[in-house]
Short mmCIF file of C-alpha atoms in Angstrom, two decimals:
data_model
loop_
_atom_site.label_atom_id
_atom_site.label_comp_id
_atom_site.label_asym_id
_atom_site.label_seq_id
_atom_site.Cartn_x
_atom_site.Cartn_y
_atom_site.Cartn_z
CA MET A 1 49.60 164.53 46.10
CA LEU A 2 51.73 164.40 49.05
CA PRO A 3 51.28 167.45 52.46
CA ILE A 4 54.85 168.26 52.49
CA ASP A 5 58.26 167.34 50.72
CA ILE A 6 59.39 164.44 51.03
CA ASP A 7 62.44 164.74 50.07
CA ALA A 8 63.18 166.84 53.53
CA VAL A 9 61.89 163.08 54.58
CA LYS A 10 64.13 160.84 56.33
CA GLY A 11 64.67 157.94 54.40
CA PHE A 12 65.61 155.75 51.45
CA LEU A 13 62.35 155.54 48.69
CA ASP A 14 63.06 156.27 45.99
CA LYS A 15 59.85 158.57 44.15
CA ASP A 16 58.51 156.31 42.18
CA GLU A 17 58.63 153.53 44.63
CA GLY A 18 56.24 156.23 46.81
CA ALA A 19 53.76 157.08 43.56
CA ALA A 20 53.16 152.59 43.50
CA LEU A 21 52.65 153.26 46.87
CA TYR A 22 50.53 155.66 46.51
CA GLU A 23 48.35 155.28 43.74
CA TYR A 24 47.82 150.55 44.75
CA ALA A 25 47.19 152.05 48.23
CA LEU A 26 44.30 153.91 47.22
CA LYS A 27 43.11 150.93 45.75
CA ALA A 28 42.76 149.11 48.17
CA SER A 29 41.48 151.23 50.50
CA ILE A 30 38.30 150.53 48.80
CA LEU A 31 38.62 146.74 50.93
CA GLY A 32 39.96 148.03 53.95
CA PRO A 33 42.79 149.43 55.96
CA CYS A 34 46.27 149.36 55.20
CA MET A 35 49.21 148.17 57.25
CA GLU A 36 52.92 149.55 57.64
CA ILE A 37 55.65 147.10 58.49
CA GLY A 38 58.71 148.89 59.42
CA SER A 39 58.06 153.20 59.55
CA TYR A 40 61.47 154.28 59.71
CA CYS A 41 61.28 158.53 60.48
CA GLY A 42 57.80 157.79 57.65
CA LYS A 43 59.02 158.08 54.56
CA SER A 44 57.25 155.82 53.56
CA THR A 45 54.03 156.38 55.10
CA VAL A 46 54.01 159.80 54.08
CA TYR A 47 53.08 157.60 50.51
CA LEU A 48 50.73 155.22 51.58
CA GLY A 49 48.40 157.68 54.90
CA SER A 50 47.83 160.29 52.10
CA ALA A 51 46.66 157.46 50.50
CA CYS A 52 44.39 156.50 53.50
CA GLN A 53 43.89 159.63 54.59
CA ARG A 54 41.89 160.91 50.12
CA ALA A 55 40.50 157.68 51.24
CA GLN A 56 39.08 158.08 54.20
CA THR A 57 40.25 155.34 56.09
CA LEU A 58 43.34 154.10 58.54
CA LEU A 59 47.52 153.04 57.87
CA PHE A 60 48.65 150.76 60.65
CA ALA A 61 52.63 151.29 60.96
CA VAL A 62 54.61 149.32 63.22
CA ASP A 63 58.24 149.61 64.35
CA HIS A 64 59.33 149.95 67.05
CA HIS A 65 62.12 151.72 66.09
CA ARG A 66 64.94 150.85 67.39
CA GLY A 67 66.40 150.71 64.19
CA SER A 68 66.93 147.71 61.21
CA GLU A 69 70.78 146.20 61.37
CA GLU A 70 72.35 148.67 58.92
CA HIS A 71 71.06 151.76 60.73
CA GLN A 72 72.37 150.52 64.34
CA LEU A 73 76.04 152.07 65.74
CA GLY A 74 79.29 151.94 63.53
CA GLU A 75 76.56 150.84 60.35
CA ALA A 76 76.90 152.34 56.90
CA TYR A 77 72.60 153.62 57.15
CA HIS A 78 73.87 154.68 60.85
CA ASP A 79 72.17 158.08 61.50
CA PRO A 80 73.91 159.85 64.40
CA ALA A 81 70.93 162.04 64.59
CA LEU A 82 68.52 159.76 65.06
CA TYR A 83 71.30 157.91 68.48
CA ASP A 84 69.61 157.89 72.16
CA ILE A 85 72.86 158.68 73.92
CA GLU A 86 71.09 158.01 77.74
CA ALA A 87 69.21 155.30 76.20
CA GLN A 88 72.13 154.12 74.18
CA ARG A 89 70.27 153.00 71.25
CA MET A 90 68.64 153.53 67.97
CA ASP A 91 65.28 155.98 68.09
CA SER A 92 63.26 156.95 65.26
CA LEU A 93 59.76 157.64 67.25
CA ARG A 94 60.16 161.56 67.32
CA GLU A 95 61.13 162.08 64.17
CA PHE A 96 58.17 159.63 63.24
CA ARG A 97 56.68 162.25 65.05
CA ARG A 98 57.73 164.72 63.38
CA THR A 99 56.99 163.78 60.67
CA LEU A 100 53.63 163.23 60.15
CA ALA A 101 52.60 166.29 62.39
CA ARG A 102 54.38 168.27 59.10
CA ALA A 103 51.67 166.07 57.82
CA HIS A 104 48.80 166.34 59.38
CA LEU A 105 48.70 162.75 58.87
CA GLU A 106 48.02 161.82 62.42
CA ASP A 107 44.34 161.79 62.47
CA THR A 108 44.79 159.25 59.65
CA VAL A 109 48.39 157.49 60.77
CA VAL A 110 48.46 154.46 64.52
CA PRO A 111 51.63 154.48 65.24
CA ILE A 112 52.08 150.84 67.04
CA VAL A 113 55.74 150.71 68.61
CA ALA A 114 56.00 147.06 68.88
CA PRO A 115 58.25 144.31 67.31
CA SER A 116 55.98 143.00 64.16
CA ASP A 117 55.17 139.73 65.26
CA LEU A 118 54.27 140.98 68.21
CA VAL A 119 52.20 143.06 67.04
CA ALA A 120 50.82 140.40 65.17
CA ARG A 121 49.55 137.78 67.47
CA HIS A 122 46.43 139.17 68.14
CA TRP A 123 45.33 140.32 64.75
CA ASN A 124 42.65 140.22 63.45
CA THR A 125 42.07 142.70 61.29
CA PRO A 126 41.59 141.78 57.62
CA LEU A 127 44.21 144.34 55.70
CA GLY A 128 43.36 146.12 51.80
CA LEU A 129 47.60 146.54 51.90
CA VAL A 130 50.81 144.92 53.83
CA PHE A 131 54.14 146.60 52.31
CA ILE A 132 57.12 144.95 54.73
CA ASP A 133 59.41 147.42 54.42
CA GLY A 134 61.09 146.11 58.39
CA GLY A 135 64.31 144.25 58.62
CA HIS A 136 66.70 142.64 56.27
CA SER A 137 68.56 140.08 56.96
CA MET A 138 66.80 136.31 56.45
CA GLU A 139 65.08 136.64 60.15
CA ALA A 140 62.99 139.62 59.89
CA ALA A 141 62.29 139.28 56.31
CA LEU A 142 61.04 135.29 56.49
CA THR A 143 58.88 136.61 60.02
CA ASP A 144 57.36 139.70 58.54
CA TYR A 145 56.23 137.93 55.85
CA ARG A 146 54.60 134.78 57.69
CA CYS A 147 52.71 137.43 59.92
CA TRP A 148 51.90 139.48 57.83
CA ALA A 149 51.16 138.88 54.61
CA PRO A 150 48.15 135.73 56.05
CA HIS A 151 46.09 139.58 56.58
CA VAL A 152 45.60 140.43 53.05
CA GLN A 153 41.98 139.86 51.67
CA ARG A 154 41.33 139.00 48.13
CA GLY A 155 42.05 141.73 45.37
CA GLY A 156 44.21 143.22 48.04
CA TRP A 157 48.11 144.00 47.92
CA LEU A 158 51.24 142.80 49.30
CA ALA A 159 54.02 145.22 48.68
CA ILE A 160 58.33 144.16 50.02
CA HIS A 161 60.88 147.20 49.45
CA ASP A 162 64.10 146.57 48.21
CA VAL A 163 63.75 143.11 45.61
CA PHE A 164 66.81 143.04 44.03
CA PRO A 165 67.09 139.94 41.53
CA ASN A 166 70.43 140.12 41.29
CA PRO A 167 72.27 139.21 44.93
CA GLU A 168 75.18 141.86 43.61
CA ASP A 169 72.30 145.05 44.07
CA GLY A 170 71.66 143.93 47.51
CA GLY A 171 70.48 142.60 49.88
CA ARG A 172 68.28 138.90 49.70
CA PRO A 173 66.04 138.12 52.52
CA PRO A 174 63.41 140.15 50.34
CA TYR A 175 63.90 139.25 46.93
CA GLU A 176 63.23 135.16 48.58
CA ILE A 177 60.46 136.30 50.23
CA TRP A 178 58.76 138.40 47.33
CA THR A 179 59.55 134.93 45.47
CA LEU A 180 57.79 132.50 48.32
CA ALA A 181 54.78 135.43 47.82
CA GLN A 182 54.86 133.78 44.17
CA ALA A 183 55.19 130.36 45.03
CA SER A 184 52.45 130.69 48.22
CA GLY A 185 49.97 130.32 44.66
CA LEU A 186 47.41 132.96 46.71
CA PHE A 187 49.97 135.60 44.70
CA GLU A 188 50.15 137.18 41.52
CA ALA A 189 52.78 139.35 41.19
CA LEU A 190 52.60 142.01 38.70
CA PRO A 191 56.56 144.11 37.02
CA LEU A 192 58.55 145.00 40.12
CA ILE A 193 58.65 149.47 39.99
CA LYS A 194 62.23 150.02 40.51
CA THR A 195 62.74 147.44 43.40
CA LEU A 196 59.77 147.35 45.06
CA GLY A 197 57.10 144.21 44.85
CA LEU A 198 53.88 144.55 44.09
CA LEU A 199 51.67 141.24 44.72
CA ARG A 200 48.36 141.17 44.25
CA ARG A 201 45.73 138.66 46.86
CA LEU A 202 44.61 136.31 44.64
#
């Protein structure tokens, strides 16, 4: 299914979650291109992009590539290999591009290097699937949800990563936007696949 060894790609996506993303991106591609909010080094991009490539559509991958809160210097998920010493900032773009090249997805994935709210200001293309896995602060998660959920076509899919119903298991913002989507009346949720929430646009 995948063109490279997914274990060799930096990231935090479980294989069962990745397989579900592949499956639903393949279905959603009938409706339109797919969108990923938060690419990091490209693990989820490989799953989504491989499905889009098979369906002969595109995956837009939005990330500022400066890392989320937890990736910064001194934080729990900081990776020194992704730290740009000269700029004194995180920079995952080079590793992301290497992943795309190794996976032969450069003709399918369109990287957009910018904050998601900036991109959303002028976005007009209806989407078959939107996958939200950007910053996990409440502000970042709400912004991604409010900016991108409206672009999911009817019959399409909204996917949210790191949904933890039990607050002892992980951060709450992805769970909060998952519940907001259901309360909106616009989305119907499927059972969670580990921490991946999938919702169908009604």
